[in-house]
């Protein structure tokens, strides 16, 4: 039995260039496992990329997905991908859309570089190994392991720019690792695995702001394949945006999410122009509990695989029981 670890860069891989010039990605997967104690399982390590996570692209993540699936085919009982935390929640959500194996795929990283006092990278990697090799982690899809806590990709978010305990799931934490054991707080969540597209489509994420400029919508409908709006409150847009939104919906799919960090969009509460009842009548889709960032990824994947919007609604429906 073995686990496979693929490194993609991020703070966990970073060390100083020289004094005063900051840290950059330099370490790889084999460096990480050399720092681990005995974990009771064979480890296979490969370096896939060496980038800060803001430099990752869709095609790179799809290559990492293919690599992870090959590891399982070759006998791995689980796979761990290390990357930067800046886009960790997005990478995890995207990969979870396409992960069709029973074996767990864990994403993790670090908030402190490898030479910092109290560096958390190896600790997080050790916890990820404990999680990945647990039989109870099977059939749970992709998970994020940080700070001894297990998160589902659909709920996890980075809540603080620098704190070690930055990742949270707003009351929907999946599990915890204590005394070398995995403790899950609920059975495996309902999942929906999508067809992996040959390429992701361009979907623009736009946040509504007080008296904000709406002229970007003209550009969006000419250049993008889809639009996700982080709306006010329960999923609302300004009166000025209402003047342009119909012409956008005529050309591309539009999903309305909330710009708040917790809670769903409404469906049948507010009746004024630009509120959810009005937007649904215009042809927009309400994003429910899904954040704008993740709705963008979902829509991009669905459009890349043919554009059946019923798949988007089916996915949104599995988020709640």
Short mmCIF file of C-alpha atoms in Angstrom, two decimals:
data_model
loop_
_atom_site.label_atom_id
_atom_site.label_comp_id
_atom_site.label_asym_id
_atom_site.label_seq_id
_atom_site.Cartn_x
_atom_site.Cartn_y
_atom_site.Cartn_z
CA UNK A 1 0.00 0.00 0.00
CA UNK A 2 1.30 3.45 -0.89
CA UNK A 3 0.36 7.11 -1.00
CA UNK A 4 1.38 9.49 -3.76
CA UNK A 5 2.35 13.11 -3.11
CA UNK A 6 2.54 15.67 -5.91
CA UNK A 7 3.89 19.15 -5.25
CA UNK A 8 2.73 22.22 -7.15
CA UNK A 9 4.56 24.99 -5.29
CA UNK A 10 3.16 27.48 -2.81
CA UNK A 11 4.41 28.71 0.55
CA UNK A 12 5.04 25.16 1.73
CA UNK A 13 7.76 24.94 -0.94
CA UNK A 14 9.25 28.38 -0.36
CA UNK A 15 12.59 29.33 1.15
CA UNK A 16 14.53 32.62 1.06
CA UNK A 17 16.57 33.55 -2.01
CA UNK A 18 18.87 35.69 0.09
CA UNK A 19 18.51 38.12 2.93
CA UNK A 20 15.83 40.74 2.38
CA UNK A 21 14.43 39.45 -0.91
CA UNK A 22 11.64 37.25 0.37
CA UNK A 23 10.84 33.60 -0.26
CA UNK A 24 10.19 31.77 -3.53
CA UNK A 25 9.20 28.20 -4.48
CA UNK A 26 12.32 26.02 -4.31
CA UNK A 27 11.40 22.75 -2.57
CA UNK A 28 9.61 19.77 -4.07
CA UNK A 29 7.74 16.67 -2.95
CA UNK A 30 10.89 14.64 -2.25
CA UNK A 31 12.17 17.41 0.02
CA UNK A 32 8.92 17.26 1.97
CA UNK A 33 8.94 13.53 2.62
CA UNK A 34 12.59 13.72 3.71
CA UNK A 35 11.41 15.89 6.61
CA UNK A 36 8.67 13.50 7.74
CA UNK A 37 8.87 10.95 10.55
CA UNK A 38 7.91 7.35 9.85
CA UNK A 39 4.31 7.44 8.64
CA UNK A 40 3.78 3.70 8.33
CA UNK A 41 3.16 3.66 4.59
CA UNK A 42 5.21 3.84 1.39
CA UNK A 43 5.32 7.33 -0.10
CA UNK A 44 5.79 8.15 -3.77
CA UNK A 45 6.78 11.77 -4.43
CA UNK A 46 6.83 13.83 -7.62
CA UNK A 47 7.19 17.54 -8.29
CA UNK A 48 4.55 18.67 -10.79
CA UNK A 49 4.94 22.46 -10.70
CA UNK A 50 6.82 25.02 -8.62
CA UNK A 51 4.57 28.06 -8.65
CA UNK A 52 2.76 30.41 -6.30
CA UNK A 53 -0.86 29.35 -6.46
CA UNK A 54 -2.00 32.58 -8.09
CA UNK A 55 0.08 31.55 -11.12
CA UNK A 56 -1.67 28.21 -11.59
CA UNK A 57 -3.93 27.81 -14.61
CA UNK A 58 -6.83 25.51 -15.39
CA UNK A 59 -4.78 23.36 -17.74
CA UNK A 60 -2.19 22.78 -15.01
CA UNK A 61 -4.83 21.60 -12.58
CA UNK A 62 -6.29 19.26 -15.19
CA UNK A 63 -2.80 17.82 -15.70
CA UNK A 64 -2.50 17.35 -11.93
CA UNK A 65 -5.89 15.63 -11.97
CA UNK A 66 -4.74 13.22 -14.68
CA UNK A 67 -1.55 12.53 -12.71
CA UNK A 68 -3.55 11.82 -9.54
CA UNK A 69 -5.86 9.40 -11.36
CA UNK A 70 -2.85 7.58 -12.77
CA UNK A 71 -1.42 7.22 -9.27
CA UNK A 72 -4.61 5.52 -8.13
CA UNK A 73 -4.58 3.29 -11.20
CA UNK A 74 -1.01 2.31 -10.31
CA UNK A 75 -2.00 1.28 -6.80
CA UNK A 76 -2.04 4.37 -4.59
CA UNK A 77 -4.64 4.23 -1.81
CA UNK A 78 -4.78 8.02 -1.78
CA UNK A 79 -3.18 11.09 -3.36
CA UNK A 80 -2.01 14.36 -1.82
CA UNK A 81 -1.41 17.55 -3.81
CA UNK A 82 0.50 20.38 -2.16
CA UNK A 83 -0.01 23.94 -3.38
CA UNK A 84 -0.24 27.54 -2.26
CA UNK A 85 -3.13 28.58 -0.07
CA UNK A 86 -4.18 31.66 -2.06
CA UNK A 87 -6.23 29.58 -4.52
CA UNK A 88 -6.43 26.33 -2.55
CA UNK A 89 -10.20 26.48 -2.09
CA UNK A 90 -10.71 26.98 -5.82
CA UNK A 91 -8.32 24.21 -6.86
CA UNK A 92 -9.97 21.79 -4.43
CA UNK A 93 -13.47 22.62 -5.65
CA UNK A 94 -12.50 22.31 -9.30
CA UNK A 95 -10.78 18.95 -8.84
CA UNK A 96 -13.69 17.65 -6.77
CA UNK A 97 -15.99 18.25 -9.73
CA UNK A 98 -14.01 15.68 -11.72
CA UNK A 99 -12.67 13.25 -9.10
CA UNK A 100 -14.43 9.94 -9.76
CA UNK A 101 -12.29 7.62 -7.64
CA UNK A 102 -13.12 6.13 -4.24
CA UNK A 103 -9.61 6.87 -3.05
CA UNK A 104 -9.27 10.29 -1.37
CA UNK A 105 -7.57 13.22 -3.06
CA UNK A 106 -6.22 15.63 -0.44
CA UNK A 107 -5.15 19.22 -1.09
CA UNK A 108 -3.02 21.02 1.45
CA UNK A 109 -0.45 23.76 1.86
CA UNK A 110 1.14 26.01 4.45
CA UNK A 111 0.81 29.54 5.77
CA UNK A 112 4.46 29.79 6.80
CA UNK A 113 7.46 29.12 4.61
CA UNK A 114 9.71 26.14 5.22
CA UNK A 115 12.31 28.06 7.24
CA UNK A 116 9.94 30.19 9.31
CA UNK A 117 9.71 29.70 13.06
CA UNK A 118 6.71 27.45 13.65
CA UNK A 119 6.51 26.38 10.00
CA UNK A 120 3.26 24.47 9.50
CA UNK A 121 3.89 22.76 6.17
CA UNK A 122 5.24 19.40 7.33
CA UNK A 123 2.67 19.25 10.12
CA UNK A 124 -0.10 19.76 7.56
CA UNK A 125 1.45 17.16 5.27
CA UNK A 126 1.61 14.63 8.11
CA UNK A 127 -2.06 15.27 8.92
CA UNK A 128 -2.92 14.87 5.24
CA UNK A 129 -1.17 11.49 5.17
CA UNK A 130 -3.13 10.37 8.24
CA UNK A 131 -6.32 11.47 6.49
CA UNK A 132 -5.48 9.95 3.11
CA UNK A 133 -4.63 6.49 4.44
CA UNK A 134 -7.71 6.21 6.67
CA UNK A 135 -10.35 3.76 5.36
CA UNK A 136 -13.00 6.25 6.51
CA UNK A 137 -11.71 8.76 3.96
CA UNK A 138 -12.83 6.67 1.00
CA UNK A 139 -15.75 7.83 -1.13
CA UNK A 140 -15.47 11.40 0.18
CA UNK A 141 -13.94 12.89 -2.95
CA UNK A 142 -11.49 15.75 -2.64
CA UNK A 143 -10.78 17.21 0.78
CA UNK A 144 -8.69 20.07 2.15
CA UNK A 145 -6.55 19.35 5.22
CA UNK A 146 -5.09 22.32 7.08
CA UNK A 147 -4.35 22.91 10.75
CA UNK A 148 -5.52 19.37 11.69
CA UNK A 149 -8.95 20.15 10.24
CA UNK A 150 -10.65 18.46 7.29
CA UNK A 151 -12.80 20.57 4.99
CA UNK A 152 -15.12 19.84 2.10
CA UNK A 153 -14.17 21.82 -1.04
CA UNK A 154 -17.71 23.11 -1.45
CA UNK A 155 -17.64 24.99 1.89
CA UNK A 156 -14.00 25.77 2.67
CA UNK A 157 -12.63 29.28 2.29
CA UNK A 158 -9.52 31.20 3.23
CA UNK A 159 -10.67 33.69 5.84
CA UNK A 160 -7.45 35.48 6.83
CA UNK A 161 -4.50 36.63 4.74
CA UNK A 162 -1.78 35.45 7.15
CA UNK A 163 -3.17 33.47 10.11
CA UNK A 164 -2.32 29.77 10.39
CA UNK A 165 -5.95 28.90 11.16
CA UNK A 166 -7.17 30.77 8.09
CA UNK A 167 -9.24 27.97 6.55
CA UNK A 168 -12.80 27.63 7.76
CA UNK A 169 -16.06 26.10 6.60
CA UNK A 170 -18.50 28.38 8.44
CA UNK A 171 -19.89 25.71 10.74
CA UNK A 172 -19.72 22.92 8.16
CA UNK A 173 -16.32 21.43 9.02
CA UNK A 174 -15.98 17.88 7.67
CA UNK A 175 -13.68 16.37 10.28
CA UNK A 176 -10.68 16.64 12.55
CA UNK A 177 -7.40 14.82 13.11
CA UNK A 178 -6.44 14.08 16.71
CA UNK A 179 -3.91 11.67 18.21
CA UNK A 180 -3.10 10.32 14.78
CA UNK A 181 -6.70 9.41 14.03
CA UNK A 182 -9.33 10.82 11.69
CA UNK A 183 -12.67 11.87 13.14
CA UNK A 184 -15.45 12.73 10.70
CA UNK A 185 -18.47 14.67 11.88
CA UNK A 186 -20.84 13.42 9.18
CA UNK A 187 -21.18 10.68 6.55
CA UNK A 188 -19.81 11.32 3.05
CA UNK A 189 -21.58 14.26 1.43
CA UNK A 190 -23.68 13.75 -1.66
CA UNK A 191 -21.47 14.38 -4.66
CA UNK A 192 -21.95 14.87 -8.37
CA UNK A 193 -19.03 14.08 -10.67
CA UNK A 194 -18.92 15.99 -13.93
CA UNK A 195 -17.41 15.09 -17.26
CA UNK A 196 -13.88 16.48 -17.48
CA UNK A 197 -14.00 19.07 -20.28
CA UNK A 198 -11.32 19.31 -22.97
CA UNK A 199 -10.93 22.93 -21.89
CA UNK A 200 -12.56 25.27 -19.40
CA UNK A 201 -14.62 28.16 -20.73
CA UNK A 202 -14.22 31.83 -19.87
CA UNK A 203 -16.57 32.90 -17.08
CA UNK A 204 -16.30 36.37 -15.58
CA UNK A 205 -16.83 36.95 -11.86
CA UNK A 206 -18.23 40.39 -11.10
CA UNK A 207 -19.07 41.84 -7.69
CA UNK A 208 -21.81 44.39 -7.17
CA UNK A 209 -20.72 47.50 -5.25
CA UNK A 210 -22.49 50.63 -4.09
CA UNK A 211 -23.06 52.87 -7.13
CA UNK A 212 -20.54 50.80 -9.08
CA UNK A 213 -19.77 51.16 -12.79
CA UNK A 214 -21.82 48.66 -14.82
CA UNK A 215 -20.28 49.32 -18.23
CA UNK A 216 -18.17 46.17 -17.84
CA UNK A 217 -21.32 44.19 -18.72
CA UNK A 218 -21.01 45.36 -22.34
CA UNK A 219 -17.51 43.88 -22.47
CA UNK A 220 -18.62 40.70 -20.71
CA UNK A 221 -21.31 39.80 -23.22
CA UNK A 222 -18.88 40.26 -26.12
CA UNK A 223 -15.89 38.36 -24.71
CA UNK A 224 -17.03 35.85 -22.07
CA UNK A 225 -18.85 32.52 -22.20
CA UNK A 226 -20.64 33.05 -18.90
CA UNK A 227 -21.09 35.47 -16.01
CA UNK A 228 -21.31 35.02 -12.25
CA UNK A 229 -22.44 38.03 -10.25
CA UNK A 230 -21.68 38.38 -6.55
CA UNK A 231 -24.83 40.28 -5.75
CA UNK A 232 -25.88 42.43 -2.85
CA UNK A 233 -27.38 40.62 0.13
CA UNK A 234 -29.43 37.60 -0.89
CA UNK A 235 -28.49 37.96 -4.56
CA UNK A 236 -29.52 41.36 -5.90
CA UNK A 237 -28.18 43.83 -8.47
CA UNK A 238 -28.40 47.58 -8.91
CA UNK A 239 -30.99 49.40 -10.98
CA UNK A 240 -28.24 50.44 -13.40
CA UNK A 241 -27.18 46.81 -13.84
CA UNK A 242 -30.81 45.90 -14.54
CA UNK A 243 -30.71 48.11 -17.64
CA UNK A 244 -28.02 45.89 -19.18
CA UNK A 245 -28.57 42.45 -17.70
CA UNK A 246 -31.25 41.33 -20.19
CA UNK A 247 -28.88 41.76 -23.14
CA UNK A 248 -26.25 39.73 -21.27
CA UNK A 249 -28.66 36.90 -20.41
CA UNK A 250 -29.71 36.72 -24.06
CA UNK A 251 -26.12 35.83 -25.03
CA UNK A 252 -24.56 33.93 -22.12
CA UNK A 253 -25.63 32.08 -18.93
CA UNK A 254 -25.75 34.21 -15.77
CA UNK A 255 -25.58 32.95 -12.18
CA UNK A 256 -26.35 35.24 -9.24
CA UNK A 257 -24.61 34.52 -5.92
CA UNK A 258 -24.28 36.51 -2.73
CA UNK A 259 -21.24 38.62 -1.97
CA UNK A 260 -21.55 37.76 1.72
CA UNK A 261 -19.34 35.01 3.14
CA UNK A 262 -22.17 32.85 4.49
CA UNK A 263 -25.79 32.11 3.71
CA UNK A 264 -27.66 31.40 0.46
CA UNK A 265 -29.30 33.54 -2.15
CA UNK A 266 -33.04 34.01 -1.81
CA UNK A 267 -35.55 32.74 -4.37
CA UNK A 268 -38.95 34.19 -3.50
CA UNK A 269 -38.62 36.90 -0.86
CA UNK A 270 -37.83 40.20 -2.57
CA UNK A 271 -39.93 41.48 -5.45
CA UNK A 272 -38.31 44.77 -6.43
CA UNK A 273 -36.44 45.32 -9.69
CA UNK A 274 -33.03 43.68 -9.50
CA UNK A 275 -34.00 41.31 -6.67
CA UNK A 276 -34.15 37.53 -6.98
CA UNK A 277 -37.77 37.16 -8.17
CA UNK A 278 -37.14 39.68 -10.93
CA UNK A 279 -33.79 38.14 -11.90
CA UNK A 280 -35.24 34.64 -12.11
CA UNK A 281 -37.97 35.93 -14.43
CA UNK A 282 -35.28 37.50 -16.61
CA UNK A 283 -33.56 34.11 -16.96
CA UNK A 284 -30.76 34.26 -14.40
CA UNK A 285 -29.97 31.27 -12.18
CA UNK A 286 -29.65 31.80 -8.43
CA UNK A 287 -26.50 30.27 -6.95
CA UNK A 288 -28.00 29.20 -3.63
CA UNK A 289 -25.32 28.30 -1.09
CA UNK A 290 -22.45 28.26 -3.58
CA UNK A 291 -19.93 31.10 -3.40
CA UNK A 292 -19.27 33.24 -6.44
CA UNK A 293 -15.75 31.88 -6.89
CA UNK A 294 -16.96 28.31 -6.93
CA UNK A 295 -20.00 29.04 -9.07
CA UNK A 296 -17.59 30.46 -11.64
CA UNK A 297 -15.66 27.19 -11.70
CA UNK A 298 -18.82 25.10 -11.92
CA UNK A 299 -20.18 27.13 -14.82
CA UNK A 300 -16.83 27.13 -16.62
CA UNK A 301 -16.62 23.34 -16.34
CA UNK A 302 -20.19 22.75 -17.50
CA UNK A 303 -19.82 25.10 -20.45
CA UNK A 304 -16.55 23.41 -21.38
CA UNK A 305 -18.30 20.04 -21.48
CA UNK A 306 -21.17 21.17 -23.69
CA UNK A 307 -23.14 23.73 -21.72
CA UNK A 308 -26.10 21.77 -20.33
CA UNK A 309 -27.32 24.20 -17.67
CA UNK A 310 -29.47 21.50 -16.09
CA UNK A 311 -26.21 20.09 -14.72
CA UNK A 312 -25.55 23.36 -12.91
CA UNK A 313 -28.97 23.26 -11.28
CA UNK A 314 -28.58 19.58 -10.39
CA UNK A 315 -25.28 20.38 -8.69
CA UNK A 316 -26.79 23.25 -6.72
CA UNK A 317 -29.59 20.93 -5.62
CA UNK A 318 -27.22 18.44 -3.96
CA UNK A 319 -25.76 21.10 -1.65
CA UNK A 320 -28.77 20.88 0.66
CA UNK A 321 -30.93 17.96 1.76
#
